[in-house]
Amino acid sequence: MKENSFILKGNICYAGTKDRLAIAEGGYLVCVQGRSCGVFPVLPEKYRGLPVTDYQSCLIIPGLVDLHTHGPQYPFRGLGMDLELLEWLETHTFPEESRYEELAYARRAYGMFAEDLKASATTRAVVFGTIHVPASILLMELLEAAGIKAFVGKVNMDQNCTEQLREQDAEKALADTRQWLADTMGSFQNVRPILTPRFAPTCSGPLLEGLGELQREYGLPVQSHLSENLSEIDWVKELFPWSGCYGEVYEHYGLFGGEALTVMAHCVHSTEPEVELLRQKGVYVAHCPQSNINLSSGIAPIRRYLDKGIRVGLGTDLAGGAAMSMFRCMADAIGASKLYWRLVDQDSRPLTMEEAFYLATKGGGAFFGQVGSFEEGYELDALVLDDTGIRTTRALGTRERLERYIYLAEEGGRLAGKYVAGQEIFRQNICG
Amino acid sequence: MKENSFILKGNICYAGTKDRLAIAEGGYLVCVQGRSCGVFPVLPEKYRGLPVTDYQSCLIIPGLVDLHTHGPQYPFRGLGMDLELLEWLETHTFPEESRYEELAYARRAYGMFAEDLKASATTRAVVFGTIHVPASILLMELLEAAGIKAFVGKVNMDQNCTEQLREQDAEKALADTRQWLADTMGSFQNVRPILTPRFAPTCSGPLLEGLGELQREYGLPVQSHLSENLSEIDWVKELFPWSGCYGEVYEHYGLFGGEALTVMAHCVHSTEPEVELLRQKGVYVAHCPQSNINLSSGIAPIRRYLDKGIRVGLGTDLAGGAAMSMFRCMADAIGASKLYWRLVDQDSRPLTMEEAFYLATKGGGAFFGQVGSFEEGYELDALVLDDTGIRTTRALGTRERLERYIYLAEEGGRLAGKYVAGQEIFRQNICG
């Protein structure tokens, strides 16, 4: 028997296209060497030798991809939510992040984050660390051990922030980043480094220039924040007066798509030229609806991005977002889009459940390659959902059960199994 | 020892005023015959004979009041969320509600609702039933047995709805309602009937007139819906062309505050004259943020209502709202107010955590009398919160722990105890 080769049986559901679910009730999901061979109503002869786990009436869906989150902010999720972005950064975020200089603290805090992420519905994540090299390496080790596939970034910031979190200068920042890359590139099976300028205001020109060089030298991916908050955008314009839009700052230094696989969180207030730049450069937008609500940032125009063909996924943005649950994130994305439609633009119809599900699986999954679907050739990330605790008198179809699970995962839902790239992360007693 | 007399020890927190928490860490909450005698840092001599339950580091807060929910819609919560109000009513609500004609079905469905409500953080609720008298009585019996204090309404509707849910005519509707009142008034310890015209469009003039007479005859409370959705408001204007605003329809028939204790759900799009009428008549507004988002209704201007001195509480509005959790409801109220501030009215500052907590306890509690606080004389509804499952590296104060619980009740929170009017509903092993 081949490694990571098995069959899962159950009510299988994944995003066929953006608008349509593919459903196989009582179907067989075949995994060979960590990749999907497809979903079958009847098991083909050639796979009969593989072990079958029968999850009976449970739902089986692709793993969920958190395209933007902050590991070090986990300890204060749900706190300080009455503040706006820049005040919240000063009061909560920067003091917390400065604690990760101490490796013992990082071990305790990142340990909680990695354990809880392992138990969650998230199979892949794109994660901010802090400026600290040892702590960032530790975070990578812990996620590796948890079996979560992740891009993890040692953060770069050398200006406009509390001294404790400021890298000494661009030169030192870049030397540290090189050291970190040397220590981590190719060292893990699940985890890879990603260049992580925190956001334009905290990065000097020389730092951004050096990061652009590193990107080209090693072909590294990039993550940062973009156009989250109106005061932030004004600040960027002040700091980089030559830029036509916020995104142009990153683009100027070669940190905005094109050859560089790039994800930008938020894009709540992107101008028309910035939206066009996102599209041209193939930059991924990480839509973080709960964070954008908590920090009073607004609502990102996701319908517009989808219509333009921009690449979009969903993110929790811990701890701007309080919830780690990507189900909650889907429900929030739908809700936010309804309010955008009602309050901002009556031509921008809300996201459907199918679209939100697509964004949380295949949409964000594409950042990792062939991820987020059960189509043949995709890496096999799967969740087994036991919804018997979300009680009802009705006999429900698979689409209805998925919708209900998205809204009510936290009120009676239970993960009965989790697989990442064909590795079983955990399996619990199955539902009746 | 007196009945329902005891002491709870722990980190006690309640809404002192709308803007300020009252906190007693390691305090004593004294209950005598179901009512609070106050909170004390040191136990007064005269209470030393009462039994003490030491909940150690747990939080102890007042019970949460759900000022608007629909019992019969529980089976389809989280379904059909891509629809707007009137379409959703036709597709999901009316077909489901027609099933409660069959008492065996009602027993199964209401059994789930009552059990899950008992296990939830809700101690008091104002509940819609259906038009069916036997099922509505059954709902009252089940809530009585669960120990939840509730107003429950047999629904009235005699026009503009599916035939299966239409009462034959006003005369028959009023006769049934009289029968129901005769069977239930004074029959329960926890549960009382409330007049429940579904909403103006489904009630004929003669029906509303008869309900107004019943209100005056028995001094009954009233619940209904008001200005939830723009199409609904247009419809009311068509049906009652003489009305200056939607609320005036109820007011015309004596079903809108004044002598009649009244709660109106939603008030998302109330006009200035309607807002003034709400204030003058002392009508309670049940703010249901999640439902208003799910059904794309919009965001109610709660800051404006509070500034005007209008009475406001929070409601889940199952199944327009999917979540039964009143913690979630508080977080949604804060989030919705932030988006209202950002997108609609920059002078309308967001609700604070303290205000949302006030609304969910004392604000809605006032509908039940002296409820929702631990001040002396209040009926003692209490929740014991174990937040050890919401992990953090920080040592947190009581205010911070409450904020975190509001945002993360469903990601690691656990109810360790629940009391309603001095009755223990359940108690679990306490936290460490």
Tab-separated table of N, CA, C and O in Angstrom, chain A residues 75-82 84 92 96 105 108-109 112 115-116 230 293-294 296-299 322-325 328 332 335 338-339 341-344 352-354 390-394 396 399-400 403-404 407-408 410-411, chain B residues 75-82 84 92 96 105 108-109 112 115-116 293-294 296-299 322-325 328 332 335 338-339 341-344 351-354 390-394 396 399-400 403-404 407-408 410-411:
chain	number	residue	atom	x	y	z
A	75	PRO	N	-2.918	35.545	21.793
A	75	PRO	CA	-3.224	35.696	23.225
A	75	PRO	C	-4.206	36.823	23.548
A	75	PRO	O	-4.796	36.818	24.611
A	76	PHE	N	-4.388	37.801	22.667
A	76	PHE	CA	-5.310	38.875	23.026
A	76	PHE	C	-6.511	38.976	22.085
A	76	PHE	O	-7.150	40.008	21.968
A	77	ARG	N	-6.849	37.865	21.461
A	77	ARG	CA	-8.045	37.912	20.614
A	77	ARG	C	-9.268	38.219	21.477
A	77	ARG	O	-9.360	37.800	22.631
A	78	GLY	N	-10.177	39.018	20.927
A	78	GLY	CA	-11.373	39.399	21.677
A	78	GLY	C	-11.137	40.500	22.693
A	78	GLY	O	-12.012	40.788	23.491
A	79	LEU	N	-9.977	41.131	22.652
A	79	LEU	CA	-9.698	42.230	23.598
A	79	LEU	C	-9.462	43.542	22.853
A	79	LEU	O	-8.941	43.547	21.745
A	80	GLY	N	-9.861	44.639	23.491
A	80	GLY	CA	-9.601	45.965	22.908
A	80	GLY	C	-10.409	46.231	21.657
A	80	GLY	O	-10.032	47.045	20.817
A	81	MET	N	-11.530	45.562	21.527
A	81	MET	CA	-12.297	45.638	20.291
A	81	MET	C	-13.063	46.959	20.154
A	81	MET	O	-13.654	47.208	19.112
A	82	ASP	N	-13.023	47.798	21.181
A	82	ASP	CA	-13.658	49.115	21.045
A	82	ASP	C	-12.713	50.162	20.448
A	82	ASP	O	-13.070	51.335	20.345
A	84	GLU	N	-9.971	51.604	17.263
A	84	GLU	CA	-9.714	51.522	15.824
A	84	GLU	C	-8.276	51.062	15.553
A	84	GLU	O	-7.443	51.050	16.462
A	92	HIS	N	-2.469	47.292	22.058
A	92	HIS	CA	-2.448	45.851	22.254
A	92	HIS	C	-1.379	45.131	21.435
A	92	HIS	O	-0.642	44.308	21.941
A	96	GLU	N	2.233	43.345	22.854
A	96	GLU	CA	2.206	41.880	22.859
A	96	GLU	C	3.332	41.323	22.002
A	96	GLU	O	4.058	40.423	22.416
A	105	TYR	N	8.579	32.722	26.286
A	105	TYR	CA	7.219	33.248	26.107
A	105	TYR	C	6.643	32.783	24.769
A	105	TYR	O	5.494	32.338	24.682
A	108	ARG	N	5.309	29.308	24.855
A	108	ARG	CA	4.030	29.154	25.526
A	108	ARG	C	2.895	29.678	24.629
A	108	ARG	O	1.896	28.998	24.422
A	109	ALA	N	3.075	30.856	24.072
A	109	ALA	CA	1.999	31.495	23.305
A	109	ALA	C	1.788	30.790	21.960
A	109	ALA	O	0.657	30.456	21.584
A	112	MET	N	-0.002	27.434	22.244
A	112	MET	CA	-1.470	27.520	22.272
A	112	MET	C	-2.031	27.726	20.872
A	112	MET	O	-3.010	27.102	20.477
A	115	GLU	N	-1.644	24.498	18.751
A	115	GLU	CA	-2.559	23.438	19.205
A	115	GLU	C	-4.001	23.744	18.799
A	115	GLU	O	-4.736	22.868	18.340
A	116	ASP	N	-4.406	24.990	19.014
A	116	ASP	CA	-5.790	25.347	18.685
A	116	ASP	C	-6.019	25.350	17.177
A	116	ASP	O	-7.098	24.992	16.700
A	230	LEU	N	-8.746	54.238	6.552
A	230	LEU	CA	-8.581	55.517	5.858
A	230	LEU	C	-7.398	56.324	6.402
A	230	LEU	O	-6.646	56.929	5.625
A	293	ILE	N	-14.722	44.621	10.437
A	293	ILE	CA	-15.843	45.102	11.259
A	293	ILE	C	-15.335	45.486	12.646
A	293	ILE	O	-15.596	46.590	13.133
A	294	ASN	N	-14.583	44.594	13.285
A	294	ASN	CA	-14.113	44.864	14.655
A	294	ASN	C	-13.328	46.164	14.750
A	294	ASN	O	-13.448	46.896	15.724
A	296	SER	N	-13.593	48.668	12.759
A	296	SER	CA	-14.360	49.736	12.093
A	296	SER	C	-13.719	50.183	10.791
A	296	SER	O	-13.788	51.349	10.430
A	297	SER	N	-13.077	49.252	10.095
A	297	SER	CA	-12.406	49.618	8.854
A	297	SER	C	-13.396	49.808	7.712
A	297	SER	O	-13.233	50.678	6.866
A	298	GLY	N	-14.432	48.986	7.676
A	298	GLY	CA	-15.427	49.052	6.610
A	298	GLY	C	-15.636	47.672	6.006
A	298	GLY	O	-15.368	46.662	6.652
A	299	ILE	N	-16.136	47.656	4.767
A	299	ILE	CA	-16.406	46.389	4.084
A	299	ILE	C	-15.703	46.412	2.731
A	299	ILE	O	-15.901	47.334	1.937
A	322	ALA	N	-11.579	38.161	15.980
A	322	ALA	CA	-11.465	37.441	17.254
A	322	ALA	C	-11.534	35.930	17.046
A	322	ALA	O	-10.923	35.163	17.772
A	323	ALA	N	-12.293	35.505	16.046
A	323	ALA	CA	-12.587	34.077	15.879
A	323	ALA	C	-11.562	33.396	14.992
A	323	ALA	O	-11.162	33.918	13.957
A	324	MET	N	-11.128	32.214	15.399
A	324	MET	CA	-10.239	31.401	14.591
A	324	MET	C	-11.007	30.608	13.533
A	324	MET	O	-10.433	30.139	12.556
A	325	SER	N	-12.315	30.470	13.719
A	325	SER	CA	-13.113	29.599	12.863
A	325	SER	C	-13.279	30.148	11.453
A	325	SER	O	-13.818	31.230	11.236
A	328	ARG	N	-17.007	30.585	10.606
A	328	ARG	CA	-17.470	31.903	11.009
A	328	ARG	C	-17.030	32.951	9.985
A	328	ARG	O	-17.791	33.863	9.645
A	332	ASP	N	-19.368	35.516	8.034
A	332	ASP	CA	-19.125	36.956	8.131
A	332	ASP	C	-18.949	37.583	6.746
A	332	ASP	O	-19.376	38.713	6.511
A	335	GLY	N	-22.415	37.966	5.320
A	335	GLY	CA	-23.122	39.042	6.028
A	335	GLY	C	-22.598	40.419	5.642
A	335	GLY	O	-23.372	41.340	5.359
A	338	LYS	N	-23.796	41.480	2.310
A	338	LYS	CA	-25.206	41.895	2.316
A	338	LYS	C	-25.333	43.349	2.770
A	338	LYS	O	-26.115	44.113	2.213
A	339	LEU	N	-24.572	43.712	3.785
A	339	LEU	CA	-24.637	45.099	4.255
A	339	LEU	C	-24.032	46.043	3.222
A	339	LEU	O	-24.506	47.166	3.049
A	341	TRP	N	-24.174	45.667	0.039
A	341	TRP	CA	-25.237	45.778	-0.963
A	341	TRP	C	-26.344	46.718	-0.476
A	341	TRP	O	-26.775	47.622	-1.188
A	342	ARG	N	-26.753	46.543	0.758
A	342	ARG	CA	-27.852	47.342	1.289
A	342	ARG	C	-27.443	48.789	1.521
A	342	ARG	O	-28.199	49.721	1.237
A	343	LEU	N	-26.229	49.001	2.023
A	343	LEU	CA	-25.856	50.328	2.515
A	343	LEU	C	-24.938	51.115	1.584
A	343	LEU	O	-24.873	52.331	1.673
A	344	VAL	N	-24.197	50.417	0.718
A	344	VAL	CA	-23.182	51.122	-0.065
A	344	VAL	C	-23.472	51.100	-1.559
A	344	VAL	O	-23.480	52.136	-2.208
A	352	THR	N	-23.043	34.658	-2.355
A	352	THR	CA	-23.868	33.502	-2.008
A	352	THR	C	-23.068	32.567	-1.105
A	352	THR	O	-21.843	32.686	-0.982
A	353	MET	N	-23.766	31.638	-0.507
A	353	MET	CA	-23.078	30.628	0.305
A	353	MET	C	-22.056	29.882	-0.549
A	353	MET	O	-20.925	29.630	-0.115
A	354	GLU	N	-22.432	29.553	-1.778
A	354	GLU	CA	-21.507	28.822	-2.659
A	354	GLU	C	-20.230	29.625	-2.890
A	354	GLU	O	-19.121	29.079	-2.904
A	390	ILE	N	-26.250	19.907	15.675
A	390	ILE	CA	-27.068	21.062	15.250
A	390	ILE	C	-28.435	20.485	14.931
A	390	ILE	O	-28.728	20.079	13.808
A	391	ARG	N	-29.272	20.421	15.940
A	391	ARG	CA	-30.458	19.583	15.828
A	391	ARG	C	-31.535	20.180	14.925
A	391	ARG	O	-31.708	21.388	14.842
A	392	THR	N	-32.240	19.317	14.283
A	392	THR	CA	-33.357	19.739	13.448
A	392	THR	C	-34.332	18.584	13.307
A	392	THR	O	-33.958	17.421	13.513
A	393	THR	N	-35.563	18.911	12.958
A	393	THR	CA	-36.556	17.883	12.676
A	393	THR	C	-36.545	17.494	11.209
A	393	THR	O	-37.220	16.557	10.812
A	394	ARG	N	-35.786	18.237	10.413
A	394	ARG	CA	-35.841	18.050	8.965
A	394	ARG	C	-34.836	17.031	8.451
A	394	ARG	O	-33.751	16.886	9.017
A	396	LEU	N	-32.301	16.807	5.710
A	396	LEU	CA	-31.664	17.845	4.910
A	396	LEU	C	-30.781	17.258	3.825
A	396	LEU	O	-30.151	16.218	4.015
A	399	ARG	N	-26.378	20.276	0.413
A	399	ARG	CA	-26.193	21.718	0.325
A	399	ARG	C	-26.735	22.419	1.564
A	399	ARG	O	-26.095	23.305	2.130
A	400	GLU	N	-27.916	22.014	2.009
A	400	GLU	CA	-28.514	22.624	3.197
A	400	GLU	C	-27.669	22.355	4.434
A	400	GLU	O	-27.512	23.225	5.294
A	403	GLU	N	-24.689	24.680	4.360
A	403	GLU	CA	-25.065	26.051	4.713
A	403	GLU	C	-25.236	26.185	6.227
A	403	GLU	O	-24.726	27.099	6.860
A	404	ARG	N	-25.958	25.228	6.791
A	404	ARG	CA	-26.207	25.249	8.222
A	404	ARG	C	-24.902	25.165	9.017
A	404	ARG	O	-24.727	25.824	10.040
A	407	TYR	N	-23.087	28.479	9.197
A	407	TYR	CA	-23.663	29.429	10.150
A	407	TYR	C	-23.577	28.934	11.591
A	407	TYR	O	-23.557	29.737	12.513
A	408	LEU	N	-23.559	27.631	11.793
A	408	LEU	CA	-23.737	27.104	13.144
A	408	LEU	C	-22.645	26.125	13.587
A	408	LEU	O	-22.846	25.368	14.536
A	410	GLU	N	-20.248	26.640	15.355
A	410	GLU	CA	-19.917	26.869	16.767
A	410	GLU	C	-21.096	26.606	17.697
A	410	GLU	O	-20.985	26.766	18.899
A	411	GLU	N	-22.247	26.256	17.132
A	411	GLU	CA	-23.397	25.928	17.987
A	411	GLU	C	-23.840	24.498	17.728
A	411	GLU	O	-24.999	24.247	17.387
B	75	PRO	N	-36.068	24.736	13.846
B	75	PRO	CA	-35.590	23.640	12.996
B	75	PRO	C	-34.880	24.081	11.707
B	75	PRO	O	-34.146	23.295	11.125
B	76	PHE	N	-35.113	25.302	11.248
B	76	PHE	CA	-34.446	25.678	9.984
B	76	PHE	C	-33.472	26.848	10.161
B	76	PHE	O	-33.136	27.535	9.208
B	77	ARG	N	-32.963	27.012	11.352
B	77	ARG	CA	-31.957	28.067	11.524
B	77	ARG	C	-30.736	27.753	10.656
B	77	ARG	O	-30.363	26.595	10.479
B	78	GLY	N	-30.174	28.802	10.098
B	78	GLY	CA	-29.002	28.615	9.238
B	78	GLY	C	-29.333	28.130	7.843
B	78	GLY	O	-28.446	27.779	7.079
B	79	LEU	N	-30.600	28.132	7.479
B	79	LEU	CA	-30.991	27.700	6.126
B	79	LEU	C	-31.671	28.842	5.364
B	79	LEU	O	-32.355	29.668	5.960
B	80	GLY	N	-31.475	28.848	4.057
B	80	GLY	CA	-32.154	29.837	3.214
B	80	GLY	C	-31.643	31.243	3.430
B	80	GLY	O	-32.341	32.220	3.164
B	81	MET	N	-30.421	31.363	3.897
B	81	MET	CA	-29.896	32.672	4.278
B	81	MET	C	-29.531	33.542	3.069
B	81	MET	O	-29.202	34.693	3.243
B	82	ASP	N	-29.624	32.976	1.872
B	82	ASP	CA	-29.365	33.804	0.691
B	82	ASP	C	-30.623	34.530	0.204
B	82	ASP	O	-30.593	35.199	-0.830
B	84	GLU	N	-34.102	37.221	0.845
B	84	GLU	CA	-34.549	38.380	1.621
B	84	GLU	C	-35.836	38.046	2.365
B	84	GLU	O	-36.498	37.036	2.100
B	92	HIS	N	-39.443	29.323	3.541
B	92	HIS	CA	-39.067	28.542	4.721
B	92	HIS	C	-40.029	28.688	5.881
B	92	HIS	O	-40.456	27.708	6.486
B	96	GLU	N	-42.799	25.797	7.349
B	96	GLU	CA	-42.395	25.179	8.616
B	96	GLU	C	-43.473	25.409	9.671
B	96	GLU	O	-43.874	24.487	10.382
B	105	TYR	N	-45.627	16.732	16.007
B	105	TYR	CA	-44.494	17.449	15.423
B	105	TYR	C	-44.027	18.563	16.355
B	105	TYR	O	-42.828	18.738	16.596
B	108	ARG	N	-41.866	17.363	19.162
B	108	ARG	CA	-40.508	17.043	18.763
B	108	ARG	C	-39.684	18.323	18.552
B	108	ARG	O	-38.575	18.466	19.073
B	109	ALA	N	-40.255	19.264	17.803
B	109	ALA	CA	-39.507	20.475	17.446
B	109	ALA	C	-39.338	21.400	18.647
B	109	ALA	O	-38.231	21.873	18.928
B	112	MET	N	-36.736	20.200	21.167
B	112	MET	CA	-35.347	20.580	20.849
B	112	MET	C	-35.081	22.032	21.223
B	112	MET	O	-34.046	22.367	21.805
B	115	GLU	N	-34.948	22.447	25.087
B	115	GLU	CA	-33.729	21.846	25.656
B	115	GLU	C	-32.495	22.685	25.355
B	115	GLU	O	-31.650	22.897	26.226
B	116	ASP	N	-32.390	23.122	24.099
B	116	ASP	CA	-31.210	23.902	23.720
B	116	ASP	C	-31.234	25.283	24.386
B	116	ASP	O	-30.179	25.820	24.753
B	293	ILE	N	-28.841	41.454	9.379
B	293	ILE	CA	-27.765	41.217	8.405
B	293	ILE	C	-28.124	40.039	7.503
B	293	ILE	O	-28.085	40.147	6.277
B	294	ASN	N	-28.524	38.918	8.092
B	294	ASN	CA	-28.820	37.719	7.297
B	294	ASN	C	-29.893	37.983	6.239
B	294	ASN	O	-29.808	37.467	5.128
B	296	SER	N	-30.578	40.826	4.929
B	296	SER	CA	-30.224	42.050	4.199
B	296	SER	C	-31.149	43.212	4.522
B	296	SER	O	-31.437	44.045	3.661
B	297	SER	N	-31.635	43.274	5.757
B	297	SER	CA	-32.564	44.345	6.106
B	297	SER	C	-31.837	45.665	6.311
B	297	SER	O	-32.341	46.727	5.962
B	298	GLY	N	-30.657	45.604	6.898
B	298	GLY	CA	-29.889	46.817	7.171
B	298	GLY	C	-29.434	46.822	8.622
B	298	GLY	O	-29.321	45.764	9.243
B	299	ILE	N	-29.158	48.016	9.141
B	299	ILE	CA	-28.674	48.148	10.518
B	299	ILE	C	-29.555	49.160	11.241
B	299	ILE	O	-29.726	50.289	10.772
B	322	ALA	N	-29.358	33.102	12.910
B	322	ALA	CA	-29.083	31.660	12.972
B	322	ALA	C	-28.653	31.236	14.368
B	322	ALA	O	-28.935	30.123	14.798
B	323	ALA	N	-27.981	32.119	15.095
B	323	ALA	CA	-27.364	31.742	16.370
B	323	ALA	C	-28.314	31.964	17.538
B	323	ALA	O	-28.986	32.981	17.629
B	324	MET	N	-28.345	30.995	18.441
B	324	MET	CA	-29.130	31.140	19.672
B	324	MET	C	-28.356	31.926	20.728
B	324	MET	O	-28.942	32.440	21.676
B	325	SER	N	-27.044	32.047	20.552
B	325	SER	CA	-26.192	32.628	21.591
B	325	SER	C	-26.397	34.125	21.746
B	325	SER	O	-26.193	34.906	20.814
B	328	ARG	N	-23.067	36.002	21.185
B	328	ARG	CA	-22.904	36.324	19.772
B	328	ARG	C	-23.741	37.538	19.401
B	328	ARG	O	-23.314	38.404	18.636
B	332	ASP	N	-22.469	40.905	17.707
B	332	ASP	CA	-23.052	41.359	16.442
B	332	ASP	C	-23.595	42.779	16.558
B	332	ASP	O	-23.514	43.564	15.612
B	335	GLY	N	-20.613	45.072	16.356
B	335	GLY	CA	-20.109	45.074	14.976
B	335	GLY	C	-21.006	45.855	14.036
B	335	GLY	O	-20.533	46.670	13.233
B	338	LYS	N	-20.634	49.525	14.467
B	338	LYS	CA	-19.396	50.051	13.881
B	338	LYS	C	-19.572	50.304	12.387
B	338	LYS	O	-19.109	51.312	11.850
B	339	LEU	N	-20.232	49.365	11.714
B	339	LEU	CA	-20.447	49.551	10.277
B	339	LEU	C	-21.431	50.695	10.020
B	339	LEU	O	-21.292	51.431	9.043
B	341	TRP	N	-21.681	53.337	11.809
B	341	TRP	CA	-20.861	54.528	12.013
B	341	TRP	C	-19.966	54.785	10.793
B	341	TRP	O	-19.872	55.895	10.279
B	342	ARG	N	-19.327	53.751	10.315
B	342	ARG	CA	-18.396	53.901	9.199
B	342	ARG	C	-19.124	54.196	7.882
B	342	ARG	O	-18.677	55.017	7.092
B	343	LEU	N	-20.253	53.542	7.650
B	343	LEU	CA	-20.874	53.578	6.325
B	343	LEU	C	-22.098	54.481	6.222
B	343	LEU	O	-22.458	54.894	5.127
B	344	VAL	N	-22.768	54.752	7.349
B	344	VAL	CA	-24.040	55.475	7.256
B	344	VAL	C	-23.990	56.844	7.923
B	344	VAL	O	-24.350	57.843	7.318
B	351	LEU	N	-21.543	51.267	19.476
B	351	LEU	CA	-21.832	50.766	20.814
B	351	LEU	C	-20.540	50.254	21.442
B	351	LEU	O	-19.732	49.607	20.773
B	352	THR	N	-20.361	50.537	22.705
B	352	THR	CA	-19.229	49.956	23.419
B	352	THR	C	-19.611	48.575	23.935
B	352	THR	O	-20.791	48.205	23.955
B	353	MET	N	-18.615	47.838	24.374
B	353	MET	CA	-18.888	46.538	24.980
B	353	MET	C	-19.815	46.714	26.176
B	353	MET	O	-20.761	45.943	26.367
B	354	GLU	N	-19.576	47.735	26.990
B	354	GLU	CA	-20.403	47.965	28.168
B	354	GLU	C	-21.861	48.188	27.773
B	354	GLU	O	-22.783	47.702	28.439
B	390	ILE	N	-10.793	29.433	26.707
B	390	ILE	CA	-10.359	30.492	25.772
B	390	ILE	C	-8.959	30.874	26.209
B	390	ILE	O	-8.751	31.758	27.033
B	391	ARG	N	-7.993	30.175	25.659
B	391	ARG	CA	-6.664	30.223	26.252
B	391	ARG	C	-5.930	31.523	25.979
B	391	ARG	O	-6.090	32.151	24.945
B	392	THR	N	-5.141	31.919	26.917
B	392	THR	CA	-4.300	33.097	26.761
B	392	THR	C	-3.100	32.977	27.677
B	392	THR	O	-3.117	32.214	28.651
B	393	THR	N	-2.067	33.743	27.356
B	393	THR	CA	-0.894	33.800	28.227
B	393	THR	C	-1.037	34.920	29.256
B	393	THR	O	-0.196	35.055	30.134
B	394	ARG	N	-2.081	35.742	29.101
B	394	ARG	CA	-2.192	36.944	29.925
B	394	ARG	C	-2.976	36.712	31.203
B	394	ARG	O	-3.881	35.879	31.245
B	396	LEU	N	-5.764	38.354	33.088
B	396	LEU	CA	-6.755	39.334	32.646
B	396	LEU	C	-7.618	39.816	33.793
B	396	LEU	O	-7.939	39.059	34.713
B	399	ARG	N	-13.108	42.939	33.456
B	399	ARG	CA	-13.673	43.575	32.260
B	399	ARG	C	-13.138	42.908	30.992
B	399	ARG	O	-13.895	42.613	30.064
B	400	GLU	N	-11.845	42.670	30.968
B	400	GLU	CA	-11.242	42.042	29.786
B	400	GLU	C	-11.795	40.632	29.564
B	400	GLU	O	-12.034	40.222	28.435
B	403	GLU	N	-15.227	40.920	28.032
B	403	GLU	CA	-15.162	41.276	26.612
B	403	GLU	C	-14.795	40.051	25.769
B	403	GLU	O	-15.427	39.754	24.765
B	404	ARG	N	-13.768	39.354	26.237
B	404	ARG	CA	-13.311	38.178	25.510
B	404	ARG	C	-14.408	37.122	25.423
B	404	ARG	O	-14.584	36.465	24.402
B	407	TYR	N	-16.962	37.885	22.726
B	407	TYR	CA	-16.506	37.592	21.365
B	407	TYR	C	-16.242	36.108	21.132
B	407	TYR	O	-16.314	35.640	20.004
B	408	LEU	N	-15.898	35.387	22.188
B	408	LEU	CA	-15.385	34.031	21.994
B	408	LEU	C	-16.111	32.962	22.796
B	408	LEU	O	-15.586	31.861	22.997
B	410	GLU	N	-18.271	31.032	21.906
B	410	GLU	CA	-18.417	29.817	21.103
B	410	GLU	C	-17.083	29.194	20.713
B	410	GLU	O	-17.054	28.172	20.050
B	411	GLU	N	-15.972	29.823	21.098
B	411	GLU	CA	-14.657	29.231	20.816
B	411	GLU	C	-13.907	28.959	22.118
B	411	GLU	O	-12.787	29.422	22.302
